[in-house]
Amino acid sequence: MVFAAILLTVLLVINIYPQQAVKRQMTETARKDMIKDAATLASALSNIPELNGSNIGSAVSVLNILSENRRVLVVSDGAVVLFDSVRSQSLLGNVVLYSEILGALSGNDCFYSRFEGGAINKWAAVPVTRGGITLGAVYIYENDEAGASLLADLSSNIRIVSAIVAVAAMIAVLLFTHDMGKRLSKLLTGVKEAGAGNFKYRIDMPGDDELKMIAEEFNSLSGQIQSNEKARQQFISDSSHELKTPLAAIKLLSDSIVNNDNISREEIKEFLGDISGEIVRLTRISESLISINQALASDDVALYPCDLSETARKVKELLKVTAQAAEVTVNVDADGAFFVSGTSDGFYHIIFNLTENAIKYNKKGGTVDLSLSRGGGKVTMRVSDTGIGIPEHEQEHVFERFFRVDKMRSRATGGTGLGLSIVKEWVDRFGGDISMKSVYGKGTVFTVVFPESEDPK
Ligand code: ADP
């Protein structure tokens, strides 16, 4: 609609402007020519002592200002026609009170033109003076059919070109809007499919423009959502599987008590002890799941500078009993404060899990070294142990959820296979980077690097 209005305006301007410009140009040229011819004749006449038909006629023919479509009149100061170049219907002897003649008799050069009847009619008149006295006037009338037909040709050509341009433009617009409509509806289908939860849908957009780019962005976004959705479903199914194992054990143990009439007190105590162990496991799994959820959902939680050395010392204190039971020595090397941006809860999970693993997967008499250092705007935390290490082919999986190198040993130590994935989630959340090096049978080092943050004091 807007396009049609613009096109119409452009065509109108194209149709009107050049025609007007040519008309103006033609009129101006005619004015100059006719006034010049009239003035030349007037100046010739002003030197003739007595103005009469024959000497005016010879001046006109000497000056060669007559043409087929011209009429030349010379009038006296009383507007009486002294000479008329046209013989038939001659105005000779008549008084002519044309406005141009009256204008010229009062001393002015006059010109007027008008388009009518397929011709341009032009009138020019100049005074004939001698010694400041107006003796009469020269009047030239011209009927220009050639000029008029030139103008008519010009406008008809412009009209034809305009019509062709308009039709071509309309066809182009129709083709373009049709194609655009088809491509937009492809985009819309994709958005609708995604809205209905079908993230497998991909838009096949032809062309090489912004719409193509939008479709590509849409496809990669859908792919991202699709893989997130897959990971979420995997997580839910793994979680349910992990929860099912202790629940089945509890069911089995309690059934054994309920269905066995001859069970001894000691056996009941032993079974209840096992049930309690499974409940502790269930609790650990659910706590870990909550922590993962917190790490994933903490996008809008405000981050603030936290001192890692304070958390490290707190964790060492909390794991004192565990370390003593495992006969492992924990050393913390962190002089002063090391501030990084995050949440104290998140850092607690990171340091606690890494240190607890380093104790759990250690050997009797082994050590765990937790050190903090800074440099290049980063804070580096290293947790190294002299423990059992991780087989090389398993190392790439340690950050995956529910991954355990040795399921039996991990279970026995209360492992859920979630600890390191929680650590990774929090480290990512705080803009850090975690890496691991392990030598099977010798020990493992986890290195976490965070951007250093300002001391808040
Ligand atoms: P878990 O709860 O089983 O400890 P994690 O996610 O914390 O789960 O660790 C995954 C697996 O990586 C563990 O089961 C363990 O086999 C291995 N692992 C983690 N930390 C260490 C370590 N410091 N030394 C040796 N193996 C480790």
PDB file of N, CA and C and ligand atoms in Angstrom, residues 284 288 353-362 383-385 387-391 394 397-407 409-411 413-423 436 438 443-446, ligand 1:
ATOM      1  N   ARG A 284      21.989 -38.003  51.134  1.00  0.00           N
ATOM      2  CA  ARG A 284      23.105 -37.390  50.402  1.00  0.00           C
ATOM      3  C   ARG A 284      22.716 -37.121  48.942  1.00  0.00           C
ATOM      4  N   SER A 288      22.530 -33.538  47.212  1.00  0.00           N
ATOM      5  CA  SER A 288      23.325 -33.233  46.004  1.00  0.00           C
ATOM      6  C   SER A 288      22.432 -32.713  44.890  1.00  0.00           C
ATOM      7  N   ASN A 353      33.589 -30.609  48.395  1.00  0.00           N
ATOM      8  CA  ASN A 353      33.581 -31.806  47.544  1.00  0.00           C
ATOM      9  C   ASN A 353      34.988 -32.223  47.128  1.00  0.00           C
ATOM     10  N   LEU A 354      35.816 -31.237  46.698  1.00  0.00           N
ATOM     11  CA  LEU A 354      37.170 -31.587  46.241  1.00  0.00           C
ATOM     12  C   LEU A 354      38.002 -32.151  47.395  1.00  0.00           C
ATOM     13  N   THR A 355      37.873 -31.512  48.578  1.00  0.00           N
ATOM     14  CA  THR A 355      38.681 -31.961  49.723  1.00  0.00           C
ATOM     15  C   THR A 355      38.184 -33.320  50.235  1.00  0.00           C
ATOM     16  N   GLU A 356      36.863 -33.450  50.287  1.00  0.00           N
ATOM     17  CA  GLU A 356      36.309 -34.723  50.767  1.00  0.00           C
ATOM     18  C   GLU A 356      36.731 -35.880  49.846  1.00  0.00           C
ATOM     19  N   ASN A 357      36.667 -35.642  48.512  1.00  0.00           N
ATOM     20  CA  ASN A 357      37.115 -36.671  47.557  1.00  0.00           C
ATOM     21  C   ASN A 357      38.587 -37.009  47.791  1.00  0.00           C
ATOM     22  N   ALA A 358      39.396 -35.936  47.991  1.00  0.00           N
ATOM     23  CA  ALA A 358      40.843 -36.151  48.171  1.00  0.00           C
ATOM     24  C   ALA A 358      41.118 -36.994  49.412  1.00  0.00           C
ATOM     25  N   ILE A 359      40.237 -36.895  50.425  1.00  0.00           N
ATOM     26  CA  ILE A 359      40.387 -37.741  51.630  1.00  0.00           C
ATOM     27  C   ILE A 359      39.853 -39.145  51.328  1.00  0.00           C
ATOM     28  N   LYS A 360      38.625 -39.172  50.733  1.00  0.00           N
ATOM     29  CA  LYS A 360      37.932 -40.456  50.477  1.00  0.00           C
ATOM     30  C   LYS A 360      38.747 -41.384  49.595  1.00  0.00           C
ATOM     31  N   TYR A 361      39.320 -40.784  48.519  1.00  0.00           N
ATOM     32  CA  TYR A 361      40.028 -41.621  47.546  1.00  0.00           C
ATOM     33  C   TYR A 361      41.546 -41.589  47.810  1.00  0.00           C
ATOM     34  N   ASN A 362      41.891 -41.521  49.102  1.00  0.00           N
ATOM     35  CA  ASN A 362      43.308 -41.476  49.492  1.00  0.00           C
ATOM     36  C   ASN A 362      43.738 -42.833  50.060  1.00  0.00           C
ATOM     37  N   VAL A 383      43.908 -28.575  44.773  1.00  0.00           N
ATOM     38  CA  VAL A 383      43.643 -29.590  45.792  1.00  0.00           C
ATOM     39  C   VAL A 383      44.327 -30.858  45.293  1.00  0.00           C
ATOM     40  N   SER A 384      45.453 -31.229  45.953  1.00  0.00           N
ATOM     41  CA  SER A 384      46.176 -32.415  45.474  1.00  0.00           C
ATOM     42  C   SER A 384      46.200 -33.482  46.567  1.00  0.00           C
ATOM     43  N   ASP A 385      46.209 -34.709  46.138  1.00  0.00           N
ATOM     44  CA  ASP A 385      46.246 -35.797  47.123  1.00  0.00           C
ATOM     45  C   ASP A 385      47.240 -36.872  46.700  1.00  0.00           C
ATOM     46  N   GLY A 387      46.517 -40.029  46.745  1.00  0.00           N
ATOM     47  CA  GLY A 387      45.582 -41.150  46.810  1.00  0.00           C
ATOM     48  C   GLY A 387      45.688 -42.141  45.671  1.00  0.00           C
ATOM     49  N   ILE A 388      44.557 -42.753  45.384  1.00  0.00           N
ATOM     50  CA  ILE A 388      44.538 -43.891  44.452  1.00  0.00           C
ATOM     51  C   ILE A 388      44.602 -43.463  42.984  1.00  0.00           C
ATOM     52  N   GLY A 389      44.329 -42.192  42.734  1.00  0.00           N
ATOM     53  CA  GLY A 389      44.360 -41.696  41.350  1.00  0.00           C
ATOM     54  C   GLY A 389      43.188 -42.223  40.521  1.00  0.00           C
ATOM     55  N   ILE A 390      43.117 -41.755  39.285  1.00  0.00           N
ATOM     56  CA  ILE A 390      41.996 -42.151  38.404  1.00  0.00           C
ATOM     57  C   ILE A 390      42.593 -42.748  37.136  1.00  0.00           C
ATOM     58  N   PRO A 391      42.139 -43.923  36.707  1.00  0.00           N
ATOM     59  CA  PRO A 391      42.677 -44.506  35.466  1.00  0.00           C
ATOM     60  C   PRO A 391      42.517 -43.522  34.314  1.00  0.00           C
ATOM     61  N   GLU A 394      39.346 -43.123  32.274  1.00  0.00           N
ATOM     62  CA  GLU A 394      38.137 -42.689  32.994  1.00  0.00           C
ATOM     63  C   GLU A 394      38.164 -41.181  33.251  1.00  0.00           C
ATOM     64  N   HIS A 397      35.621 -38.496  32.139  1.00  0.00           N
ATOM     65  CA  HIS A 397      34.218 -38.600  32.565  1.00  0.00           C
ATOM     66  C   HIS A 397      33.957 -38.084  33.978  1.00  0.00           C
ATOM     67  N   VAL A 398      35.032 -37.727  34.709  1.00  0.00           N
ATOM     68  CA  VAL A 398      34.828 -37.484  36.147  1.00  0.00           C
ATOM     69  C   VAL A 398      33.838 -36.347  36.461  1.00  0.00           C
ATOM     70  N   PHE A 399      33.651 -35.405  35.509  1.00  0.00           N
ATOM     71  CA  PHE A 399      32.725 -34.295  35.804  1.00  0.00           C
ATOM     72  C   PHE A 399      31.293 -34.613  35.369  1.00  0.00           C
ATOM     73  N   GLU A 400      31.086 -35.815  34.827  1.00  0.00           N
ATOM     74  CA  GLU A 400      29.724 -36.170  34.402  1.00  0.00           C
ATOM     75  C   GLU A 400      28.895 -36.578  35.607  1.00  0.00           C
ATOM     76  N   ARG A 401      27.590 -36.299  35.502  1.00  0.00           N
ATOM     77  CA  ARG A 401      26.702 -36.633  36.624  1.00  0.00           C
ATOM     78  C   ARG A 401      26.602 -38.150  36.804  1.00  0.00           C
ATOM     79  N   PHE A 402      26.621 -38.569  38.028  1.00  0.00           N
ATOM     80  CA  PHE A 402      26.482 -39.972  38.440  1.00  0.00           C
ATOM     81  C   PHE A 402      27.649 -40.854  37.980  1.00  0.00           C
ATOM     82  N   PHE A 403      28.746 -40.200  37.575  1.00  0.00           N
ATOM     83  CA  PHE A 403      29.883 -41.013  37.153  1.00  0.00           C
ATOM     84  C   PHE A 403      30.724 -41.403  38.375  1.00  0.00           C
ATOM     85  N   ARG A 404      31.069 -42.675  38.449  1.00  0.00           N
ATOM     86  CA  ARG A 404      31.937 -43.174  39.520  1.00  0.00           C
ATOM     87  C   ARG A 404      32.948 -44.118  38.897  1.00  0.00           C
ATOM     88  N   VAL A 405      34.220 -43.954  39.290  1.00  0.00           N
ATOM     89  CA  VAL A 405      35.247 -44.832  38.697  1.00  0.00           C
ATOM     90  C   VAL A 405      35.012 -46.253  39.179  1.00  0.00           C
ATOM     91  N   ASP A 406      34.933 -46.387  40.502  1.00  0.00           N
ATOM     92  CA  ASP A 406      34.749 -47.704  41.080  1.00  0.00           C
ATOM     93  C   ASP A 406      33.465 -47.646  41.883  1.00  0.00           C
ATOM     94  N   LYS A 407      32.391 -48.133  41.288  1.00  0.00           N
ATOM     95  CA  LYS A 407      31.060 -47.979  41.891  1.00  0.00           C
ATOM     96  C   LYS A 407      31.047 -48.521  43.320  1.00  0.00           C
ATOM     97  N   ARG A 409      33.502 -49.037  45.518  1.00  0.00           N
ATOM     98  CA  ARG A 409      34.266 -48.258  46.483  1.00  0.00           C
ATOM     99  C   ARG A 409      33.563 -46.930  46.766  1.00  0.00           C
ATOM    100  N   SER A 410      33.072 -46.300  45.686  1.00  0.00           N
ATOM    101  CA  SER A 410      32.394 -45.022  45.838  1.00  0.00           C
ATOM    102  C   SER A 410      31.160 -45.157  46.725  1.00  0.00           C
ATOM    103  N   ARG A 411      30.379 -46.210  46.482  1.00  0.00           N
ATOM    104  CA  ARG A 411      29.188 -46.465  47.312  1.00  0.00           C
ATOM    105  C   ARG A 411      29.592 -46.633  48.768  1.00  0.00           C
ATOM    106  N   THR A 413      32.016 -45.484  50.275  1.00  0.00           N
ATOM    107  CA  THR A 413      32.421 -44.235  50.931  1.00  0.00           C
ATOM    108  C   THR A 413      31.283 -43.207  50.883  1.00  0.00           C
ATOM    109  N   GLY A 414      30.100 -43.660  50.539  1.00  0.00           N
ATOM    110  CA  GLY A 414      28.925 -42.773  50.541  1.00  0.00           C
ATOM    111  C   GLY A 414      28.851 -41.902  49.299  1.00  0.00           C
ATOM    112  N   GLY A 415      29.603 -42.256  48.210  1.00  0.00           N
ATOM    113  CA  GLY A 415      29.632 -41.430  46.992  1.00  0.00           C
ATOM    114  C   GLY A 415      28.343 -41.536  46.188  1.00  0.00           C
ATOM    115  N   THR A 416      27.990 -40.446  45.557  1.00  0.00           N
ATOM    116  CA  THR A 416      26.771 -40.427  44.736  1.00  0.00           C
ATOM    117  C   THR A 416      27.118 -40.259  43.251  1.00  0.00           C
ATOM    118  N   GLY A 417      28.379 -39.905  42.980  1.00  0.00           N
ATOM    119  CA  GLY A 417      28.757 -39.640  41.592  1.00  0.00           C
ATOM    120  C   GLY A 417      28.288 -38.262  41.138  1.00  0.00           C
ATOM    121  N   LEU A 418      27.837 -37.447  42.105  1.00  0.00           N
ATOM    122  CA  LEU A 418      27.334 -36.112  41.739  1.00  0.00           C
ATOM    123  C   LEU A 418      28.288 -34.992  42.162  1.00  0.00           C
ATOM    124  N   GLY A 419      29.177 -35.340  43.135  1.00  0.00           N
ATOM    125  CA  GLY A 419      30.040 -34.311  43.724  1.00  0.00           C
ATOM    126  C   GLY A 419      30.773 -33.443  42.710  1.00  0.00           C
ATOM    127  N   LEU A 420      31.510 -34.062  41.783  1.00  0.00           N
ATOM    128  CA  LEU A 420      32.311 -33.268  40.839  1.00  0.00           C
ATOM    129  C   LEU A 420      31.455 -32.516  39.820  1.00  0.00           C
ATOM    130  N   SER A 421      30.288 -33.103  39.499  1.00  0.00           N
ATOM    131  CA  SER A 421      29.427 -32.350  38.556  1.00  0.00           C
ATOM    132  C   SER A 421      28.872 -31.103  39.249  1.00  0.00           C
ATOM    133  N   ILE A 422      28.618 -31.209  40.564  1.00  0.00           N
ATOM    134  CA  ILE A 422      28.163 -30.019  41.310  1.00  0.00           C
ATOM    135  C   ILE A 422      29.290 -28.979  41.317  1.00  0.00           C
ATOM    136  N   VAL A 423      30.524 -29.461  41.565  1.00  0.00           N
ATOM    137  CA  VAL A 423      31.683 -28.556  41.583  1.00  0.00           C
ATOM    138  C   VAL A 423      31.782 -27.817  40.244  1.00  0.00           C
ATOM    139  N   MET A 436      41.924 -31.187  35.770  1.00  0.00           N
ATOM    140  CA  MET A 436      42.354 -32.258  36.656  1.00  0.00           C
ATOM    141  C   MET A 436      43.514 -33.013  36.042  1.00  0.00           C
ATOM    142  N   SER A 438      45.744 -36.608  36.948  1.00  0.00           N
ATOM    143  CA  SER A 438      45.783 -37.722  37.878  1.00  0.00           C
ATOM    144  C   SER A 438      46.735 -38.793  37.367  1.00  0.00           C
ATOM    145  N   GLY A 443      48.090 -40.390  42.740  1.00  0.00           N
ATOM    146  CA  GLY A 443      47.404 -39.222  43.289  1.00  0.00           C
ATOM    147  C   GLY A 443      46.781 -38.342  42.209  1.00  0.00           C
ATOM    148  N   THR A 444      46.019 -37.379  42.697  1.00  0.00           N
ATOM    149  CA  THR A 444      45.248 -36.536  41.779  1.00  0.00           C
ATOM    150  C   THR A 444      45.387 -35.072  42.191  1.00  0.00           C
ATOM    151  N   VAL A 445      45.398 -34.178  41.184  1.00  0.00           N
ATOM    152  CA  VAL A 445      45.413 -32.734  41.483  1.00  0.00           C
ATOM    153  C   VAL A 445      44.261 -32.077  40.727  1.00  0.00           C
ATOM    154  N   PHE A 446      43.406 -31.359  41.459  1.00  0.00           N
ATOM    155  CA  PHE A 446      42.357 -30.545  40.824  1.00  0.00           C
ATOM    156  C   PHE A 446      42.807 -29.094  40.906  1.00  0.00           C
TER     157      PHE A 446
HETATM  158  P1  ADP B   1      31.428 -39.440  44.306  1.00  0.00           P
HETATM  159  O1  ADP B   1      30.247 -38.931  45.047  1.00  0.00           O
HETATM  160  O2  ADP B   1      31.270 -40.832  43.821  1.00  0.00           O
HETATM  161  O3  ADP B   1      32.701 -39.169  44.981  1.00  0.00           O
HETATM  162  P2  ADP B   1      32.239 -37.433  42.441  1.00  0.00           P
HETATM  163  O4  ADP B   1      31.499 -36.793  41.353  1.00  0.00           O
HETATM  164  O5  ADP B   1      32.716 -36.541  43.547  1.00  0.00           O
HETATM  165  O6  ADP B   1      31.370 -38.603  42.952  1.00  0.00           O
HETATM  166  O7  ADP B   1      33.472 -38.112  41.768  1.00  0.00           O
HETATM  167  C1  ADP B   1      33.308 -38.941  40.657  1.00  0.00           C
HETATM  168  C2  ADP B   1      34.295 -40.077  40.651  1.00  0.00           C
HETATM  169  O8  ADP B   1      35.616 -39.575  40.426  1.00  0.00           O
HETATM  170  C3  ADP B   1      34.395 -40.737  41.979  1.00  0.00           C
HETATM  171  O9  ADP B   1      33.495 -41.818  42.060  1.00  0.00           O
HETATM  172  C4  ADP B   1      35.794 -41.218  42.029  1.00  0.00           C
HETATM  173  O10 ADP B   1      35.919 -42.495  41.466  1.00  0.00           O
HETATM  174  C5  ADP B   1      36.577 -40.265  41.173  1.00  0.00           C
HETATM  175  N1  ADP B   1      37.310 -39.257  41.970  1.00  0.00           N
HETATM  176  C6  ADP B   1      36.925 -38.041  42.349  1.00  0.00           C
HETATM  177  N2  ADP B   1      37.866 -37.404  43.068  1.00  0.00           N
HETATM  178  C7  ADP B   1      38.912 -38.256  43.129  1.00  0.00           C
HETATM  179  C8  ADP B   1      40.213 -38.191  43.733  1.00  0.00           C
HETATM  180  N3  ADP B   1      40.619 -37.109  44.388  1.00  0.00           N
HETATM  181  N4  ADP B   1      41.022 -39.280  43.605  1.00  0.00           N
HETATM  182  C9  ADP B   1      40.616 -40.352  42.942  1.00  0.00           C
HETATM  183  N5  ADP B   1      39.410 -40.489  42.342  1.00  0.00           N
HETATM  184  C10 ADP B   1      38.558 -39.459  42.454  1.00  0.00           C
END
